Coordinates of C-alpha atoms and ligand atoms in Angstrom, one line a residue:
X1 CA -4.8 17.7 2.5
X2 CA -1.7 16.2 0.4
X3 CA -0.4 13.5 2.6
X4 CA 3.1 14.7 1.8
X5 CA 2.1 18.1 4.0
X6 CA 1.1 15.8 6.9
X7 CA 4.2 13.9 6.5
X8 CA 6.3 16.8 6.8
X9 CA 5.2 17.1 10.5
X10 CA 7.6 14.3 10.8
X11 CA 5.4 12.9 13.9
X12 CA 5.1 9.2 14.0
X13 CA 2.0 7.8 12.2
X14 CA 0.1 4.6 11.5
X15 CA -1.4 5.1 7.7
X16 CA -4.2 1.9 7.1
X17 CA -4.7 0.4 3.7
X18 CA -8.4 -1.3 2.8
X19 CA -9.2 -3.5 -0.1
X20 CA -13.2 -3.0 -2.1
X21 CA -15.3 -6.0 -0.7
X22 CA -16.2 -7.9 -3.7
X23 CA -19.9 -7.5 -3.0
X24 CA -22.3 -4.5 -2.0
X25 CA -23.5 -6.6 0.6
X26 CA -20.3 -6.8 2.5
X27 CA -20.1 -2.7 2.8
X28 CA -21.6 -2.1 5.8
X29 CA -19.3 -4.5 7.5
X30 CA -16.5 -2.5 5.7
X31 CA -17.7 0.8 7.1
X32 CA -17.9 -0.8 10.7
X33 CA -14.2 -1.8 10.3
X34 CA -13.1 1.6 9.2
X35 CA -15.3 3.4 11.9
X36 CA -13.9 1.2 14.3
X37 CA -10.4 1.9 13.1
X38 CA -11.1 5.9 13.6
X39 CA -9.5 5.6 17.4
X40 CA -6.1 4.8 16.2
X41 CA -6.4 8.7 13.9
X42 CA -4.5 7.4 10.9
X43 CA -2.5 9.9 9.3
X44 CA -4.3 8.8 5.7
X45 CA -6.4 5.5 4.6
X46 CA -5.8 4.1 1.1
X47 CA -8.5 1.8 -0.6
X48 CA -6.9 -0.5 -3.5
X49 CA -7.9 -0.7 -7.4
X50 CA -8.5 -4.0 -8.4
X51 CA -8.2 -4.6 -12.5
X52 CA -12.3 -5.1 -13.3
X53 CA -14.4 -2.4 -14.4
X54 CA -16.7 -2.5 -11.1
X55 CA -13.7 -2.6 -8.2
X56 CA -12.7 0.4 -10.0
X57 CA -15.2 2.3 -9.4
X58 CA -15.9 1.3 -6.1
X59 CA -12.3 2.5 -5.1
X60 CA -13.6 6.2 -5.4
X61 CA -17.0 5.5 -4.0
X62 CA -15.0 4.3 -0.7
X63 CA -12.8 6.9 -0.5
X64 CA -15.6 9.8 -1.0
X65 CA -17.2 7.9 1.9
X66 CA -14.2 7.3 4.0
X67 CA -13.5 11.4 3.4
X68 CA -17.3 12.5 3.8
X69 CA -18.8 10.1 6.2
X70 CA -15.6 9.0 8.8
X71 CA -13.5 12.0 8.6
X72 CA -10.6 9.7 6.9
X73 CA -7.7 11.5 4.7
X74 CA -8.4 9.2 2.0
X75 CA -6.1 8.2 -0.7
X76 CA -7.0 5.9 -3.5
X77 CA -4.3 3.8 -5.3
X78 CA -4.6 3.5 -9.2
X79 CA -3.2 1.7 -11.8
X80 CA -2.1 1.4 -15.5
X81 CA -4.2 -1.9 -16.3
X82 CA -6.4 -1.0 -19.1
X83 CA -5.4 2.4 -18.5
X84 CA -6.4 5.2 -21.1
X85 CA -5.9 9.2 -21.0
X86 CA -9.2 9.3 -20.5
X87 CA -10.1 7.2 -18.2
X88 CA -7.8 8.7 -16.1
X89 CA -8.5 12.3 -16.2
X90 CA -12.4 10.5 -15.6
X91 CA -11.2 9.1 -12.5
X92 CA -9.1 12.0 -11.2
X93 CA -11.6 15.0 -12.7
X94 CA -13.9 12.4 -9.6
X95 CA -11.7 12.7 -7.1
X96 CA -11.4 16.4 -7.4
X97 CA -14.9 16.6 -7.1
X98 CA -15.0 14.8 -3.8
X99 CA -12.5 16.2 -2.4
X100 CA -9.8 13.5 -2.7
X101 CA -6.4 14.9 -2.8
X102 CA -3.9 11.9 -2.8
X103 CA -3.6 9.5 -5.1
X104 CA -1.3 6.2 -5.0
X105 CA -0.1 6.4 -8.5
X106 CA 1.0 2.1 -9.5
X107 CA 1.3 0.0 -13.1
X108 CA -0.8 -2.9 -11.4
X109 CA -0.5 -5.8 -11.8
X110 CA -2.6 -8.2 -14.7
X111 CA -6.0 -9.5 -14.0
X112 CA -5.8 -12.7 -12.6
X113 CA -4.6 -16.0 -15.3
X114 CA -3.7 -12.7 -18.1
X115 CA 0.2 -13.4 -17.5
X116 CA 2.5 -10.6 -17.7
X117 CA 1.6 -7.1 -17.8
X118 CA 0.5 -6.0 -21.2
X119 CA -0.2 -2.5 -21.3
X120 CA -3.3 -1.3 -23.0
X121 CA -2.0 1.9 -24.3
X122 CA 2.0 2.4 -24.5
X123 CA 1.3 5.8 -22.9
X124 CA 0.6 4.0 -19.8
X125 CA 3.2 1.0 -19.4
X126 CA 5.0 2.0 -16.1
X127 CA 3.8 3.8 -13.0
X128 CA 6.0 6.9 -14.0
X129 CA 4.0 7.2 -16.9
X130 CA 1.4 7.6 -14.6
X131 CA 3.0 10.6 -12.6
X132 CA 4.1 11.8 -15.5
X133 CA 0.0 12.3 -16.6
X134 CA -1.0 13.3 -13.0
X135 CA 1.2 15.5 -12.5
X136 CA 0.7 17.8 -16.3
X137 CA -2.8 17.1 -15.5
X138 CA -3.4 17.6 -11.8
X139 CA -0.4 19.4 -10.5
X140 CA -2.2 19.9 -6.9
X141 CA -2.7 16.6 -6.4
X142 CA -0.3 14.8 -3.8
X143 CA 1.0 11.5 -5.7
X144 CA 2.6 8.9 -4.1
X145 CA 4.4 5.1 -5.7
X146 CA 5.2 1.9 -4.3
X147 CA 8.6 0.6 -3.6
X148 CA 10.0 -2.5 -3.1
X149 CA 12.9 -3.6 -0.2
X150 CA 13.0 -7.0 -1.7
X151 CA 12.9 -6.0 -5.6
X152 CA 10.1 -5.8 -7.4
X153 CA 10.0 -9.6 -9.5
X154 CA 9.9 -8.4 -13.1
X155 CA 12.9 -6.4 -12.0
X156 CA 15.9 -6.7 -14.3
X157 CA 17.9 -6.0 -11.1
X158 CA 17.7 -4.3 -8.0
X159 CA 20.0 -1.3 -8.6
X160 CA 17.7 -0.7 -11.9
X161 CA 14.8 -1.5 -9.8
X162 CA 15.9 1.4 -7.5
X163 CA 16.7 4.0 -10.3
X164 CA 13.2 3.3 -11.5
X165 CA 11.9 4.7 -8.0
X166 CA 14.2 7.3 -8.4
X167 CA 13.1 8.2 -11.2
X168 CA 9.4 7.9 -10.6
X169 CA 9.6 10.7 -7.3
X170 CA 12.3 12.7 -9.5
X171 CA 8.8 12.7 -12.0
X172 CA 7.0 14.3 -9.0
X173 CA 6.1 12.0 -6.8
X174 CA 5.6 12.9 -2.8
X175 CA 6.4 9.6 -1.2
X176 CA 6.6 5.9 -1.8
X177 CA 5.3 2.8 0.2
X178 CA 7.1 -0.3 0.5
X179 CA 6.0 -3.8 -0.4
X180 CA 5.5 -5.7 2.9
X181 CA 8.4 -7.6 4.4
X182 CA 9.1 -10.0 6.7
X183 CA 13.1 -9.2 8.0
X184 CA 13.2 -5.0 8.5
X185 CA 17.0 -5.2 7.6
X186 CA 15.9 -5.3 3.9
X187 CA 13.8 -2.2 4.4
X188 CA 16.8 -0.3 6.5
X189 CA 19.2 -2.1 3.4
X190 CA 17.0 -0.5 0.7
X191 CA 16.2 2.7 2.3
X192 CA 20.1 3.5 3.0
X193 CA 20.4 2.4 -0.5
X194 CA 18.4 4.7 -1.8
X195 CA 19.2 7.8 0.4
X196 CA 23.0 6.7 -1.1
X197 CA 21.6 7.7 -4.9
X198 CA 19.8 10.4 -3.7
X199 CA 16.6 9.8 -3.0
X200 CA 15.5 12.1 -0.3
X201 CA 11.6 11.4 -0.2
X202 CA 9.8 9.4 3.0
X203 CA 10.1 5.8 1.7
X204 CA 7.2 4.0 4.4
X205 CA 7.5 1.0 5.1
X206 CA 3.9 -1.3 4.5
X207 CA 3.3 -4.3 6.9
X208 CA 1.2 -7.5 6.7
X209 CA 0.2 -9.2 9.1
X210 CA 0.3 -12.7 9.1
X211 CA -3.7 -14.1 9.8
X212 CA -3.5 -17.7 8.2
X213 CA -0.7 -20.0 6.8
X214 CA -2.0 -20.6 3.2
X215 CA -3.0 -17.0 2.9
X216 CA 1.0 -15.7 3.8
X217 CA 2.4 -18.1 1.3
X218 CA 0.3 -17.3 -1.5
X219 CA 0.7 -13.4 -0.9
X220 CA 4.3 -13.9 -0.6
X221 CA 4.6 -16.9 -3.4
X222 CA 2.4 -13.4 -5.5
X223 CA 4.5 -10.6 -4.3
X224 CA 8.0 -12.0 -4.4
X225 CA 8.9 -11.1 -0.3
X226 CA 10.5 -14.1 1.3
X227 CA 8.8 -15.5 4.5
X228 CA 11.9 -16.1 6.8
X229 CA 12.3 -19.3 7.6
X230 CA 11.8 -18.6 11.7
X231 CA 8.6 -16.9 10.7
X232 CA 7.7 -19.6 8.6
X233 CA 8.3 -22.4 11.7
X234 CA 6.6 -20.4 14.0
X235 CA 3.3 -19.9 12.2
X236 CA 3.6 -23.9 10.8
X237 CA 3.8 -25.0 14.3
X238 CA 1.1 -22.6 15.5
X239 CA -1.1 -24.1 12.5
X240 CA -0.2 -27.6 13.7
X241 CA -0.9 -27.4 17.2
X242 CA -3.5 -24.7 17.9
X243 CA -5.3 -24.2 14.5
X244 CA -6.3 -21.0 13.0
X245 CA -6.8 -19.2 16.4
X246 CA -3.3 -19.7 17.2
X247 CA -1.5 -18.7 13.4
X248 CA -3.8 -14.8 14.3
X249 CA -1.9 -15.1 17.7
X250 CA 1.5 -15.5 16.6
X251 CA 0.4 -13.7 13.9
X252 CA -0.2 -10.6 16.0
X253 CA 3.2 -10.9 18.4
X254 CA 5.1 -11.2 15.0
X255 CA 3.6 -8.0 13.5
X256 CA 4.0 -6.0 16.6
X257 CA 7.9 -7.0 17.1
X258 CA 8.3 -6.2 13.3
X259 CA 6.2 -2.5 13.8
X260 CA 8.1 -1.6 17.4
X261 CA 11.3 -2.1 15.8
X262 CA 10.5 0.0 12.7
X263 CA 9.3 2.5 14.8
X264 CA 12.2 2.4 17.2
X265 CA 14.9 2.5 14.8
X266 CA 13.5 6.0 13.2
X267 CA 10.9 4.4 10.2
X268 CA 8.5 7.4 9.6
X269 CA 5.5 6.2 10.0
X270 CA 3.9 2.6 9.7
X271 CA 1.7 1.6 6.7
X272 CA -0.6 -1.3 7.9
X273 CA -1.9 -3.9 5.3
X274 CA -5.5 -4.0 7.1
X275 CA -7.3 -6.9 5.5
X276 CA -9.8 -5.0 6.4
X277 CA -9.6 -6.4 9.7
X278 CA -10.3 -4.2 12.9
X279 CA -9.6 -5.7 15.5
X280 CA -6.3 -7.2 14.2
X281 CA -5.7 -3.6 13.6
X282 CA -5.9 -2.6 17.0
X283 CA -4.1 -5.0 19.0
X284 CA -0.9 -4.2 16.4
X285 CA -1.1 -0.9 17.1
X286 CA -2.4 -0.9 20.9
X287 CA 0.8 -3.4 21.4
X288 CA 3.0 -0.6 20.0
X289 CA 1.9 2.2 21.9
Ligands
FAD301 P1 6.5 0.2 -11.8 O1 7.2 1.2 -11.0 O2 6.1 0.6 -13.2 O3 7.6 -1.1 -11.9 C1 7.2 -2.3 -12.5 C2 8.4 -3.0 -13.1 O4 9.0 -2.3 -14.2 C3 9.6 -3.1 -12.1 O5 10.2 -4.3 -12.2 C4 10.5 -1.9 -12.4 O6 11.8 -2.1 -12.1 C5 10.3 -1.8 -13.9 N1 10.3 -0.4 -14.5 C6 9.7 0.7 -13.9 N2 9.9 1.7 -14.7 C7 10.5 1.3 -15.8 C8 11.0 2.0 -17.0 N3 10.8 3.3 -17.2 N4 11.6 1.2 -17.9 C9 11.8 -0.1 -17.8 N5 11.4 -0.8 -16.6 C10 10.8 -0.1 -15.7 N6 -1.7 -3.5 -7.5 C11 -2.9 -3.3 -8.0 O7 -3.3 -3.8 -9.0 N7 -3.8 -2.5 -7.3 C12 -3.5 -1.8 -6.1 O8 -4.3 -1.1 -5.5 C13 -2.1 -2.0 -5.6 N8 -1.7 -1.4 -4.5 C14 -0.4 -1.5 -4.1 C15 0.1 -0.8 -3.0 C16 1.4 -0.9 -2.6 C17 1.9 -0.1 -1.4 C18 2.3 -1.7 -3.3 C19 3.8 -1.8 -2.9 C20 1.9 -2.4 -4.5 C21 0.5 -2.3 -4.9 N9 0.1 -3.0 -6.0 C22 -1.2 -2.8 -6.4 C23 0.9 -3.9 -6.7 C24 1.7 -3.3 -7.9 O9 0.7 -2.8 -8.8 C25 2.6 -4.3 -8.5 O10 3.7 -4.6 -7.6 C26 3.1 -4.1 -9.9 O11 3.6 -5.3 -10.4 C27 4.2 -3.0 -10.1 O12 3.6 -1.7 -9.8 P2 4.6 -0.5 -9.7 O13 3.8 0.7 -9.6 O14 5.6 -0.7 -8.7 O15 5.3 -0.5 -11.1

């Protein structure tokens, strides 16, 4: 079912994003997270596309098994990296045959130490060129982009920033999922900023939560969202005095605040940056309920 259909129930929803392990022998522990993550009935499940050849392909094995095996709505996310009209109409031509019918349609960003973005075929150089292709191609499927509350980096400002969203649900695009954040007033800035130029679409916001101190700086240090310095005290001190055990606790109480609120103050719907991580998982959502 297109994501945007289920959306339209306008109930409030928890949506759960996974990344490929790296290696085949780290599936099953995959599956167990997932299966265990089945009692919170996500509205949809997204798996990510890395930029190498293999990842790729194991985004749509995971989601056929997510849809065929767990029950999941599945959606896999897809970028422009290396991107080619081919490949694409390969990857979405598999998708239709497993059923898949929601697709997160993203540039990407460059394999790791490749610098900026250099697309591989100038049909492909920004996400809207993506839904652009999708949608001529694949007019059924439900499409959906990413959006960002804090600006996106490359971003030659944040008004342009936002026309470029505009621009890529104007293209066809269902929905969009923010970045993470850290401080909701930029999501509730940028979403009243957007409904202000007309952007009518579900704008959902995506949260991370915080399970160790060096990985939250290099994801935000990556990303460009700004770790608020109260956040950032909190989790140093929880580092200092109680080690790893203690930065998931505070971790946890930080993520459910930031989730209640959204969900309080009339957010859709809740996009969870997993990790892949269950039982993390749970207790967010558990705590919110
Ligand atoms: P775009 O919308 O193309 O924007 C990229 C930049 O170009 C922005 O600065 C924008 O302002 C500008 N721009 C856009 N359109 C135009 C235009 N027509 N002309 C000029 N400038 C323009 N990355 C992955 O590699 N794999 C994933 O699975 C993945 N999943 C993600 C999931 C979510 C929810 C989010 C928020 C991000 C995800 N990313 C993923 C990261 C994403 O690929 C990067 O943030 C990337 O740098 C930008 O992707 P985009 O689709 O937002 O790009």
């Amino acid at each position: 079912m297109r994501i945007a259909d289920l959306l339209s129930k306008g109930e409030r929803f928890f949506s759960l994003e996974f990344f490929p392990p790296k290696e085949r022998p780290a599936w099953p522990e995959f599956f167990a997270a997932a299966e265990r993550l089945k009692s919170v009935n996500p509205l949809f499940v997204s798996v990510t596309y890395g930029a190498g050849g293999g990842t790729q392909s194991n985004t749509l094995e995971l989601v056929a098994r997510l849809k065929k095996d767990y029950g999941f709505e599945p959606m896999a996310h897809l970028t422009c990296v290396g991107a080619s009209g081919e490949f694409i109409n390969g990857f979405l031509d598999n998708l239709a045959k497993d059923g898949i019918d929601n697709v997160l349609a993203l540039r990407g960003d460059p394999p790791r130490g490749d610098g900026a973005f250099k697309p591989n075929n100038k049909d492909f150089s920004y996400a809207c060129d993506l839904v652009r292709f999708i949608r001529k191609g694949f007019p059924k499927l439900g499409v959906g982009v990413a959006a960002y509350p804090e600006t996106h980096p490359e971003a030659v400002s944040p008004a342009e920033d936002l026309l470029h969203l505009k621009e890529k649900l104007e293209l066809g695009s269902d929905f969009a999922i923010t970045q993470l954040f850290f401080d909701n007033s930029y999501y509730w800035d940028f979403v009243k900023k957007a409904r202000a130029i007309g952007i009518e679409k579900p704008i959902i916001p995506g949260v991370l939560p915080i399970v160790n101190l060096a990985g939250v700086k290099r994801i935000v240090s990556l990303c460009g969202a700004k770790l608020p310095p109260e956040i950032l005290a909190r989790v140093e001190e929880a580092d200092a005095t109680g080690g790893a055990k203690a930065v998931e606790e505070v971790g946890l109480e930080i993520a459910r605040k930031q989730v209640r609120a959204l969900l309080e103050n009339g957010a859709p719907g809740v996009h969870l940056y997993t990790l892949n991580r269950a039982e993390t998982c749970l207790k967010i959502i558990e705590g919110c309920a």
